[in-house]
XYZ file of C-alpha atoms in Angstrom:
692
model
C 38.719 -23.156 68.599
C 41.604 -25.348 67.475
C 44.983 -23.636 67.666
C 46.344 -23.216 64.125
C 49.069 -25.715 63.317
C 52.220 -24.922 61.430
C 51.851 -27.079 58.318
C 55.610 -27.717 58.131
C 55.178 -29.657 61.414
C 52.539 -32.054 59.993
C 53.105 -35.440 58.328
C 50.276 -37.394 56.655
C 51.682 -40.892 56.264
C 50.538 -44.412 55.525
C 52.034 -47.764 56.440
C 51.893 -50.317 53.625
C 53.337 -53.771 52.965
C 52.741 -57.385 52.030
C 50.491 -59.319 54.420
C 52.328 -60.327 57.614
C 55.353 -58.043 57.099
C 54.521 -56.306 60.396
C 52.645 -53.124 59.437
C 50.151 -53.183 62.295
C 52.819 -54.179 64.854
C 54.968 -51.258 63.649
C 51.981 -48.898 63.976
C 51.259 -50.209 67.492
C 54.890 -49.452 68.516
C 54.642 -45.960 67.019
C 51.505 -45.307 69.089
C 53.227 -46.633 72.218
C 56.437 -44.565 71.856
C 54.530 -41.388 70.981
C 52.373 -41.828 74.104
C 49.157 -42.394 72.119
C 48.791 -45.868 73.688
C 49.860 -46.786 77.210
C 50.329 -50.485 76.617
C 51.605 -52.481 73.677
C 48.897 -54.047 71.498
C 49.764 -57.327 69.791
C 48.232 -58.586 66.538
C 48.596 -62.289 67.464
C 46.773 -61.701 70.774
C 43.967 -59.717 69.077
C 44.811 -56.627 71.170
C 46.158 -54.320 68.425
C 44.527 -50.877 68.659
C 44.447 -50.439 64.879
C 42.903 -53.886 64.233
C 39.711 -53.055 66.089
C 37.188 -55.005 64.007
C 36.161 -58.381 65.445
C 36.963 -60.018 62.070
C 40.502 -58.548 62.174
C 41.146 -59.751 65.718
C 39.941 -63.286 64.917
C 42.113 -63.628 61.797
C 45.131 -61.561 62.902
C 45.028 -59.493 59.685
C 44.138 -55.910 58.794
C 40.937 -55.606 56.765
C 40.056 -51.925 56.912
C 42.440 -48.976 56.938
C 42.454 -47.302 60.366
C 43.471 -43.681 60.948
C 45.024 -42.085 64.024
C 47.029 -39.027 65.067
C 50.100 -38.913 67.299
C 52.927 -36.459 68.136
C 56.681 -37.030 67.951
C 59.175 -34.312 68.909
C 56.388 -31.696 68.664
C 55.522 -32.785 65.135
C 52.012 -34.006 64.338
C 51.771 -37.340 62.488
C 48.471 -38.530 60.949
C 48.868 -42.255 60.286
C 46.769 -44.636 58.204
C 47.523 -48.356 58.714
C 46.490 -50.190 55.524
C 45.711 -53.892 54.854
C 48.259 -56.174 53.179
C 45.894 -58.791 51.750
C 45.215 -58.353 48.032
C 41.427 -58.706 48.526
C 41.468 -55.354 50.353
C 43.667 -53.486 47.870
C 40.924 -50.831 47.563
C 41.731 -49.762 51.142
C 45.362 -49.147 50.163
C 44.375 -47.325 46.965
C 42.069 -44.830 48.624
C 44.440 -44.208 51.532
C 47.398 -43.536 49.211
C 45.244 -41.086 47.245
C 45.234 -38.650 50.193
C 48.645 -39.260 51.814
C 51.837 -37.236 51.425
C 54.320 -39.962 52.379
C 54.528 -43.680 53.103
C 56.496 -46.127 55.246
C 56.898 -49.317 53.195
C 57.507 -52.209 55.591
C 59.460 -55.230 54.320
C 60.072 -58.535 56.076
C 63.850 -59.060 56.468
C 63.354 -62.770 55.673
C 60.821 -62.599 52.820
C 62.166 -59.352 51.303
C 60.027 -57.928 48.504
C 56.928 -60.152 48.420
C 54.126 -60.089 45.792
C 51.798 -57.695 47.612
C 54.783 -55.421 48.410
C 55.091 -54.977 44.642
C 51.373 -54.222 44.244
C 51.292 -51.519 46.940
C 54.593 -50.075 45.656
C 53.078 -49.679 42.172
C 50.015 -48.008 43.741
C 52.328 -45.521 45.489
C 54.161 -44.969 42.158
C 50.826 -44.112 40.540
C 50.211 -41.272 43.018
C 53.947 -40.306 43.064
C 54.236 -40.636 46.836
C 57.644 -40.274 48.539
C 58.466 -43.268 50.707
C 60.933 -44.618 53.235
C 61.561 -48.354 53.629
C 61.640 -50.135 56.987
C 63.218 -53.608 56.922
C 61.379 -55.265 59.800
C 61.826 -58.629 61.590
C 65.626 -58.333 61.762
C 65.444 -60.738 64.754
C 64.020 -63.622 62.671
C 66.034 -66.620 61.477
C 67.080 -65.954 57.881
C 66.918 -62.146 58.203
C 69.185 -60.477 55.633
C 69.218 -56.669 55.450
C 71.547 -56.447 52.442
C 69.507 -58.952 50.379
C 66.337 -57.015 51.153
C 67.913 -53.738 49.921
C 69.027 -55.461 46.690
C 65.497 -56.845 46.159
C 63.987 -53.350 46.578
C 66.269 -52.136 43.780
C 65.806 -55.159 41.525
C 62.118 -55.994 41.945
C 60.704 -52.520 42.470
C 63.053 -50.551 40.223
C 63.624 -48.161 43.151
C 66.820 -46.457 44.319
C 67.164 -47.670 47.938
C 69.772 -45.976 50.127
C 70.524 -47.476 53.571
C 70.802 -44.759 56.233
C 71.287 -47.369 58.959
C 72.978 -50.759 59.302
C 71.979 -53.550 61.708
C 73.996 -54.442 64.812
C 73.906 -58.211 65.080
C 71.509 -60.439 63.196
C 68.699 -62.919 63.776
C 68.498 -63.829 67.519
C 71.518 -61.561 68.204
C 70.008 -58.424 66.663
C 70.617 -55.669 69.240
C 70.162 -52.340 67.526
C 71.310 -50.128 64.669
C 74.208 -47.981 63.529
C 73.095 -44.552 62.315
C 75.170 -43.742 59.201
C 74.204 -40.046 59.282
C 74.782 -39.243 62.969
C 77.703 -41.748 63.194
C 76.502 -43.503 66.332
C 75.284 -46.872 67.566
C 71.842 -47.223 69.198
C 71.054 -50.201 71.461
C 67.460 -50.815 72.613
C 66.809 -52.177 76.110
C 64.389 -55.128 75.988
C 63.463 -54.852 79.690
C 62.083 -51.325 79.193
C 60.179 -52.428 76.040
C 62.685 -50.492 73.940
C 61.957 -47.178 75.670
C 65.527 -46.939 76.984
C 67.850 -46.315 74.059
C 71.588 -46.302 74.741
C 73.774 -44.240 72.435
C 77.301 -45.631 71.990
C 80.318 -44.951 69.811
C 80.753 -47.348 66.903
C 82.794 -50.380 68.024
C 86.056 -51.279 66.236
C 84.682 -54.493 64.697
C 81.999 -52.422 62.874
C 84.259 -49.502 61.842
C 85.225 -50.908 58.429
C 81.644 -51.809 57.442
C 80.393 -48.453 58.726
C 82.985 -46.450 56.756
C 82.142 -48.306 53.516
C 78.374 -47.840 54.063
C 78.718 -44.107 54.880
C 80.901 -43.560 51.802
C 78.257 -45.246 49.657
C 75.602 -43.005 51.229
C 77.603 -39.859 50.370
C 78.448 -41.138 46.896
C 74.767 -41.692 46.048
C 73.714 -38.372 47.562
C 76.421 -36.558 45.586
C 74.419 -37.378 42.416
C 71.547 -35.225 43.717
C 73.300 -32.471 45.677
C 76.124 -30.285 44.350
C 77.293 -29.191 47.818
C 77.792 -32.791 48.921
C 79.418 -33.676 45.584
C 81.989 -30.904 46.031
C 82.843 -31.975 49.588
C 82.894 -35.672 48.654
C 85.284 -35.107 45.730
C 87.576 -32.939 47.875
C 87.499 -35.408 50.808
C 85.981 -32.806 53.111
C 83.706 -33.898 55.991
C 79.953 -33.642 55.368
C 77.818 -32.677 58.389
C 74.654 -34.511 59.483
C 72.353 -31.468 58.773
C 73.715 -31.292 55.192
C 72.982 -34.999 54.683
C 69.472 -34.659 56.136
C 68.733 -31.695 53.885
C 69.970 -33.463 50.716
C 68.246 -36.748 51.615
C 64.952 -35.026 52.310
C 65.021 -33.284 48.919
C 65.954 -36.494 47.071
C 63.219 -38.476 48.894
C 60.511 -35.912 48.164
C 61.539 -35.769 44.487
C 61.280 -39.623 44.382
C 64.969 -40.012 43.478
C 65.869 -41.988 46.598
C 64.200 -44.300 49.125
C 65.968 -44.117 52.542
C 66.160 -47.605 54.081
C 65.967 -48.148 57.857
C 65.846 -51.394 59.820
C 64.666 -52.884 63.097
C 62.318 -55.329 64.762
C 58.970 -53.798 65.694
C 57.894 -56.909 67.627
C 61.096 -56.797 69.733
C 60.749 -52.975 70.149
C 63.981 -52.144 68.311
C 64.464 -49.379 65.766
C 61.005 -47.749 65.947
C 62.074 -44.377 67.443
C 64.681 -43.821 64.664
C 61.920 -44.743 62.182
C 59.795 -41.916 63.654
C 62.797 -39.591 63.270
C 62.991 -40.758 59.638
C 59.311 -39.824 59.100
C 60.037 -36.303 60.397
C 63.396 -35.913 58.620
C 62.670 -37.425 55.195
C 58.935 -37.448 54.442
C 57.145 -34.324 53.174
C 54.816 -31.985 55.033
C 51.685 -30.710 53.210
C 53.801 -27.671 52.202
C 56.405 -29.851 50.447
C 54.003 -31.541 48.048
C 52.626 -30.095 44.833
C 49.578 -27.804 45.096
C 46.406 -29.829 44.649
C 44.909 -29.565 41.167
C 41.259 -29.830 40.196
C 38.914 -28.995 37.351
C 36.614 -25.951 37.334
C 33.074 -25.656 35.989
C 34.296 -24.975 32.436
C 36.921 -27.740 32.476
C 39.748 -25.321 33.302
C 42.534 -26.418 35.688
C 42.501 -24.894 39.172
C 45.272 -25.320 41.734
C 45.025 -24.616 45.458
C 47.792 -24.146 48.001
C 47.833 -26.060 51.274
C 46.755 -23.063 53.349
C 43.837 -22.575 55.790
C 43.289 -19.075 54.307
C 42.597 -20.502 50.820
C 39.112 -21.588 49.671
C 37.989 -24.979 50.975
C 39.035 -28.008 48.888
C 38.605 -31.469 50.442
C 38.366 -35.056 49.232
C 36.218 -37.761 50.826
C 38.339 -40.908 50.568
C 36.341 -43.376 52.628
C 32.865 -43.871 54.089
C 32.118 -45.958 57.136
C 28.942 -46.769 59.044
C 28.688 -48.486 62.403
C 26.289 -48.877 65.289
C 27.205 -45.483 66.820
C 27.311 -43.243 63.752
C 25.036 -43.565 60.729
C 27.574 -42.267 58.237
C 31.175 -41.289 58.874
C 33.091 -39.714 55.961
C 36.913 -39.728 56.168
C 38.168 -36.516 54.590
C 41.504 -34.958 53.650
C 41.491 -31.145 53.709
C 43.811 -29.836 50.995
C 43.069 -26.126 51.400
C 40.873 -23.879 53.540
C 39.103 -25.276 56.596
C 35.983 -27.147 57.645
C 34.093 -25.704 60.620
C 31.180 -27.072 62.605
C 27.843 -25.850 61.193
C 29.322 -24.936 57.768
C 27.185 -25.386 54.678
C 29.383 -26.868 51.960
C 28.908 -27.918 48.331
C 29.523 -31.265 46.620
C 30.125 -30.359 42.924
C 30.170 -34.052 41.845
C 26.615 -34.666 43.088
C 25.583 -31.002 42.689
C 24.247 -31.049 46.270
C 24.655 -28.926 49.372
C 25.725 -30.619 52.615
C 25.770 -29.434 56.233
C 28.549 -30.160 58.724
C 26.739 -31.407 61.829
C 29.758 -33.009 63.562
C 33.512 -33.073 62.991
C 35.799 -35.757 64.403
C 39.461 -36.592 64.848
C 40.019 -40.339 64.681
C 41.969 -42.856 66.722
C 41.164 -46.269 65.187
C 37.517 -46.803 66.269
C 37.549 -44.051 68.926
C 36.519 -40.481 68.078
C 37.102 -37.050 69.481
C 34.761 -34.213 68.506
C 36.436 -31.024 67.237
C 35.233 -27.586 66.139
C 37.225 -27.446 62.888
C 39.684 -29.288 60.663
C 42.307 -27.232 58.846
C 44.216 -27.543 55.566
C 46.800 -30.337 55.551
C 44.849 -32.433 58.047
C 42.788 -35.637 57.975
C 39.532 -36.017 59.918
C 35.953 -37.212 59.605
C 32.526 -35.653 59.031
C 29.345 -37.164 60.471
C 26.029 -37.219 58.646
C 26.754 -36.310 55.003
C 23.630 -37.260 53.051
C 24.681 -37.331 49.375
C 28.467 -37.677 49.369
C 30.190 -40.935 48.375
C 33.820 -42.114 48.198
C 35.947 -40.023 45.817
C 33.731 -36.911 45.937
C 35.135 -33.393 46.311
C 33.809 -30.906 48.868
C 34.198 -27.144 48.435
C 32.654 -23.866 49.592
C 29.109 -22.908 48.639
C 29.296 -20.931 45.389
C 32.661 -22.477 44.448
C 33.242 -25.295 41.916
C 36.324 -27.519 41.843
C 36.448 -31.272 41.250
C 39.569 -33.209 42.282
C 40.637 -36.334 40.418
C 38.636 -39.241 41.797
C 39.837 -42.798 42.353
C 39.758 -45.914 40.190
C 38.075 -48.867 41.825
C 38.700 -52.444 40.661
C 35.788 -54.495 39.363
C 34.603 -57.448 41.496
C 35.604 -60.867 40.091
C 33.773 -63.304 42.368
C 30.176 -63.499 43.564
C 27.913 -65.508 45.873
C 24.140 -65.804 45.948
C 22.500 -64.565 49.140
C 18.900 -64.605 50.327
C 17.129 -63.661 53.565
C 15.991 -66.581 55.725
C 12.530 -65.078 55.996
C 10.455 -62.335 54.373
C 10.839 -60.286 57.565
C 14.656 -60.249 57.117
C 14.493 -58.961 53.507
C 14.397 -55.244 54.345
C 17.188 -55.616 56.921
C 19.372 -57.508 54.407
C 18.868 -54.867 51.692
C 19.646 -52.013 54.106
C 22.771 -53.738 55.469
C 24.081 -54.524 51.954
C 23.460 -50.909 50.898
C 25.541 -49.725 53.883
C 28.422 -52.084 53.041
C 28.313 -51.119 49.318
C 28.485 -47.436 50.292
C 31.579 -48.107 52.425
C 33.333 -50.407 49.960
C 33.340 -49.459 46.235
C 34.993 -52.800 45.325
C 31.846 -54.624 46.531
C 28.611 -54.717 44.514
C 25.088 -56.104 44.775
C 23.081 -57.199 41.722
C 20.067 -59.327 40.840
C 20.303 -62.210 38.389
C 17.547 -61.571 35.806
C 17.107 -65.262 34.983
C 17.027 -66.780 38.479
C 15.906 -63.715 40.461
C 18.740 -64.407 42.939
C 20.572 -61.595 44.692
C 24.327 -61.816 43.962
C 26.958 -60.075 46.104
C 30.339 -59.665 44.397
C 33.824 -58.838 45.662
C 37.569 -59.087 45.073
C 38.168 -62.604 46.369
C 37.002 -65.430 48.633
C 38.314 -63.739 51.802
C 36.663 -60.419 50.870
C 33.250 -62.094 50.539
C 33.839 -64.213 53.647
C 34.423 -61.038 55.706
C 31.324 -59.334 54.234
C 29.128 -62.348 55.013
C 30.648 -62.490 58.512
C 29.769 -58.811 59.062
C 26.221 -59.321 57.767
C 25.561 -62.254 60.097
C 27.402 -60.994 63.202
C 27.612 -57.175 63.070
C 24.357 -56.382 61.270
C 22.604 -59.466 62.751
C 20.921 -60.439 59.451
C 19.637 -64.005 59.136
C 20.595 -65.073 55.581
C 21.464 -68.116 53.491
C 24.653 -67.860 51.448
C 25.494 -69.911 48.353
C 28.854 -71.067 47.021
C 31.237 -68.577 45.346
C 30.641 -68.008 41.627
C 32.899 -66.490 38.991
C 31.946 -63.097 37.516
C 32.145 -64.006 33.816
C 31.878 -61.468 30.990
C 31.120 -61.777 27.283
C 32.686 -60.311 24.144
C 32.522 -60.751 20.371
C 34.964 -62.405 17.999
C 34.180 -60.873 14.565
C 32.918 -57.513 13.201
C 29.214 -57.351 12.377
C 26.763 -54.844 10.879
C 23.154 -54.626 11.982
C 20.122 -52.359 11.994
C 17.315 -51.675 14.392
C 14.005 -50.104 13.429
C 11.262 -49.106 15.846
C 8.109 -47.927 14.056
C 4.903 -47.930 16.064
C 1.684 -46.002 16.409
C 0.766 -45.018 19.962
C -2.635 -43.346 19.866
C -2.651 -40.462 17.388
C 1.145 -40.114 17.465
C 3.719 -42.427 15.942
C 7.070 -43.552 17.395
C 9.909 -43.840 14.893
C 13.609 -44.593 15.269
C 15.983 -46.291 12.834
C 19.713 -46.950 13.332
C 22.454 -48.867 11.542
C 25.477 -49.902 13.612
C 28.735 -51.779 13.177
C 30.407 -53.660 16.037
C 34.065 -54.723 16.278
C 36.045 -56.626 18.914
C 38.622 -54.593 20.878
C 41.727 -55.737 22.758
C 41.326 -57.107 26.288
C 40.711 -54.545 28.998
C 39.482 -51.765 26.665
C 35.852 -51.866 27.806
C 33.001 -50.445 25.691
C 33.626 -47.650 23.157
C 30.789 -45.876 21.301
C 31.414 -43.538 18.367
C 29.097 -41.894 15.859
C 30.008 -41.161 12.248
C 26.435 -40.512 11.121
C 25.497 -37.242 9.421
C 23.008 -34.835 11.034
C 20.720 -35.074 7.990
C 20.187 -38.781 8.735
C 19.943 -38.574 12.557
C 19.986 -35.193 14.357
C 22.414 -34.772 17.296
C 19.595 -34.571 19.856
C 18.936 -38.323 19.464
C 22.560 -39.510 19.791
C 22.528 -39.614 23.600
C 19.408 -41.804 23.636
C 20.885 -44.166 21.032
C 24.108 -44.468 23.056
C 22.151 -45.105 26.260
C 19.959 -47.752 24.585
C 23.071 -49.518 23.259
C 25.189 -49.301 26.434
C 22.320 -50.420 28.690
C 21.727 -53.448 26.457
C 25.405 -54.427 26.728
C 24.790 -55.212 30.429
C 23.350 -58.521 29.304
C 25.165 -60.505 26.598
C 23.660 -62.993 24.105
C 25.306 -66.130 25.539
C 24.152 -66.287 29.172
C 23.412 -62.682 30.101
C 26.806 -61.576 31.445
C 27.956 -58.007 30.628
C 29.609 -57.471 27.236
C 33.029 -55.801 27.150
C 35.950 -55.001 24.816
C 33.624 -53.954 22.023
C 33.552 -50.947 19.670
C 30.093 -49.778 18.564
C 29.939 -47.406 15.566
C 26.715 -45.635 14.614
C 27.014 -45.503 10.816
C 23.525 -44.778 9.507
C 19.791 -44.647 10.066
C 16.864 -42.339 9.445
C 14.400 -40.195 11.347
C 10.911 -38.805 10.949
C 10.361 -35.108 11.590
C 7.158 -35.584 13.550
C 7.219 -39.144 14.844
C 10.871 -39.579 15.933
C 11.402 -39.538 19.724
C 14.336 -40.156 22.039
C 12.589 -43.247 23.379
C 12.113 -44.706 19.868
C 15.807 -44.207 19.033
C 16.824 -45.773 22.375
C 14.726 -48.863 21.572
C 16.094 -49.000 17.977
C 19.675 -48.830 19.337
C 18.936 -51.671 21.786
C 17.397 -53.825 19.009
C 20.396 -53.245 16.710
C 23.038 -54.077 19.346
C 21.261 -57.257 20.438
C 21.114 -58.498 16.849
C 24.711 -57.469 16.105
C 26.265 -59.107 19.185
C 24.355 -62.372 18.802
C 25.622 -62.645 15.180
C 29.227 -61.561 15.924
C 30.292 -64.954 17.362
C 29.926 -64.116 21.067
C 32.567 -65.568 23.376
C 32.687 -66.087 27.128
C 35.436 -64.330 29.119
C 36.697 -65.415 32.545
C 38.903 -63.659 35.126
C 42.512 -64.841 35.062
C 44.509 -64.542 38.282
C 48.198 -63.766 38.698
C 49.586 -66.242 41.259
C 52.930 -66.274 43.024
C 53.816 -69.394 45.020
C 56.834 -69.742 47.311
C 57.704 -73.371 48.017
C 60.655 -75.452 49.250
C 62.405 -76.791 46.151
C 61.540 -80.472 46.831
C 57.850 -79.689 46.140
C 58.333 -77.653 42.951
C 57.220 -80.569 40.702
C 54.026 -81.139 42.728
C 53.176 -77.415 42.690
C 53.582 -77.160 38.901
C 51.636 -80.414 38.315
C 48.811 -79.090 40.509
C 48.782 -75.803 38.527
C 48.690 -77.652 35.198
C 45.632 -79.539 36.415
C 43.959 -76.184 37.071
C 44.501 -74.860 33.517
C 47.401 -72.817 34.910
C 50.256 -71.437 32.828
C 53.655 -71.114 34.529
C 55.340 -67.872 33.414
C 58.504 -68.010 35.516
C 60.403 -69.894 38.222
C 63.180 -68.311 40.280
C 65.277 -69.479 43.231
C 65.835 -67.576 46.491
C 68.089 -69.718 48.681
C 66.392 -73.089 49.295
C 63.016 -71.663 48.255
C 61.576 -71.585 44.728
C 59.173 -68.880 43.555
C 56.695 -69.907 40.855
C 54.821 -67.204 38.933
C 51.749 -68.399 37.050
C 48.443 -67.348 35.518
C 45.313 -69.442 36.092
C 41.522 -69.009 35.750
C 39.731 -67.997 38.953
C 37.126 -70.725 38.303
C 39.808 -73.368 39.024
C 41.189 -71.699 42.131
C 38.387 -71.977 44.673
C 39.871 -73.669 47.739
C 43.383 -73.417 46.268
C 44.887 -72.920 49.735
C 43.768 -76.482 50.663
C 45.199 -78.101 47.516
C 48.547 -76.254 47.781
C 48.830 -77.260 51.443
C 48.243 -80.918 50.675
C 50.701 -80.807 47.736
C 53.486 -79.317 49.915
C 52.682 -80.620 53.431
C 51.626 -77.093 54.381
C 55.045 -75.554 53.608
C 54.170 -73.373 50.587
C 52.708 -69.870 50.622
C 50.883 -68.152 47.791
C 49.267 -64.849 46.863
C 46.983 -64.140 43.946
C 45.436 -61.076 42.401
C 43.275 -60.307 39.388
C 45.272 -60.004 36.154
C 42.835 -59.737 33.228
C 39.829 -61.279 31.500
C 40.519 -63.876 28.790
C 38.468 -66.136 26.475
C 37.251 -69.407 27.993
C 38.303 -72.451 25.865
C 35.334 -73.471 23.681
C 34.678 -76.935 25.219
C 34.755 -75.428 28.708
C 32.567 -72.476 27.621
C 29.943 -74.877 26.225
C 29.755 -76.703 29.558
C 29.393 -73.410 31.480
C 26.658 -72.130 29.118
C 24.716 -75.428 29.418
C 25.042 -75.459 33.192
C 23.866 -71.854 33.614
C 21.015 -72.258 31.104
C 20.059 -75.447 32.927
C 20.270 -77.586 29.771
């Protein structure tokens, strides 16, 4: 049996940042210093423990979130290393859903970059306490102070430096600890394992005093004891500062800022101390809340003696294990052989194997307790976002929102023999990744796989061909268009047929109206029971909503539309649910085709960083892609351009931006919203797809 752990000694943390800020390198150093790894893995060499997928090692980026457990000063730390690329934002979302605290890594040169903002907002959504680690202090152009200012300005956070750098760029040697009042120098020959503690040198005294005073001044706003001592010029001890800082971090009032260079092995051990000192244990966070069978709120404490409450936040399949479910245990415990209940699917599951994870390596365990993260092998019905509880119990935790795919490619097996293998492999990937979907085009009969971006689909195709060994032909990327309506319209649908001795009768009158972008589909009924009894409403709604999957223009799903059921009639003997479903479908098809249907396309939010001499070329290139510049700002000799542009114009954008700037510009883009395609452009798209 596993020895019970004291929950105050556990930290469930994630590492998040913009792509290339050094998340995986920081995680590798944490594993090395905690003794979890015995040699340093490097991302650029393809030897990072946490980037274990072949596709990650080839590209030097993180694609899938990897979990591991390590120990620091007798405290247990469960770590999830998340991707930085916007195409894999789903991995960040589902990891943050189950974590108690986060290390946000920032590049000391780039500061707060676009994807840093995205992941920060995701952490805001789940109200997760965080500490900031300003990495790459050894790089040319590194500026700790500028980075802290950007965290405040761009993220609206309240950053509070608890360290200051010793030296800068190539001369970065170590840090000054503002709380313990000491200087730490990291020995490069011992890979940073030897840390020398020194008194603060005279030439740093003035800066140190000013920084420590600012630390106390900010903390005084959140702690009366420190305020009293600060106002009366009395010394404040390190334990008092730690206590106040921890409280202010957990309540999201402050973000402690630390610094270092993970690649040069400097500042990582104090970062681990920061995780222990500032980030919450499962006991420090709010009790988990769920919904009971009657819709009532239920809360559970983080305690192994409570009833079981767990959330499956990720599914993974590979060649060794058919189905691995990553799970966070909020209360109670999971034991080998337990029969548990999935209230979302209303199914019973059996625990055949339990695992602790270390990237792609596993260790079998007998049980997983409250406050911990582990994996279950062989769940048959459970999918991402489902709750697990005890048999006979019923609690559903808030699930996760998954973004809709915006880009698709056609795929087909090379031979009839490969068809089954392709379908099975795609089903496995779709189960693992809720931001990926598979559909069939009704007009062409083609199978379309859709994802969050070109890189996302590239990785999926790579996995299909190399990991799953499927022989398939892949088309060019296509945009996932949608349709909507421009004007209100009223319509009726009547289904009146004789089938044998019995008739089928359904009659509905509906009104449709356009809604603002991003609202989706809304159905309401204002019809009286005398006209249409309640028992038929569900069938009418289903008939209408199912029909909205294929719009009148070119068969793309309809969205941002309000459907009101305003009238109709029924027959006591002949009316059936099926007849009303068909009548609803007839009415909505007529209404949408007469309500001036419009084509919608995904618009992307782009941020480009370029040397100022190329700013004109970048903007001219954007204008040629139907782009709209929404802001330009200067950071030193670099210019940052923010723009919105249609995804349809942005295929291969990395090539055109490189040629416009001699390879010196960087850009990131993410989905912003759907918007109406200009009419001349829409006509061309409709003709092309209809084959006119």
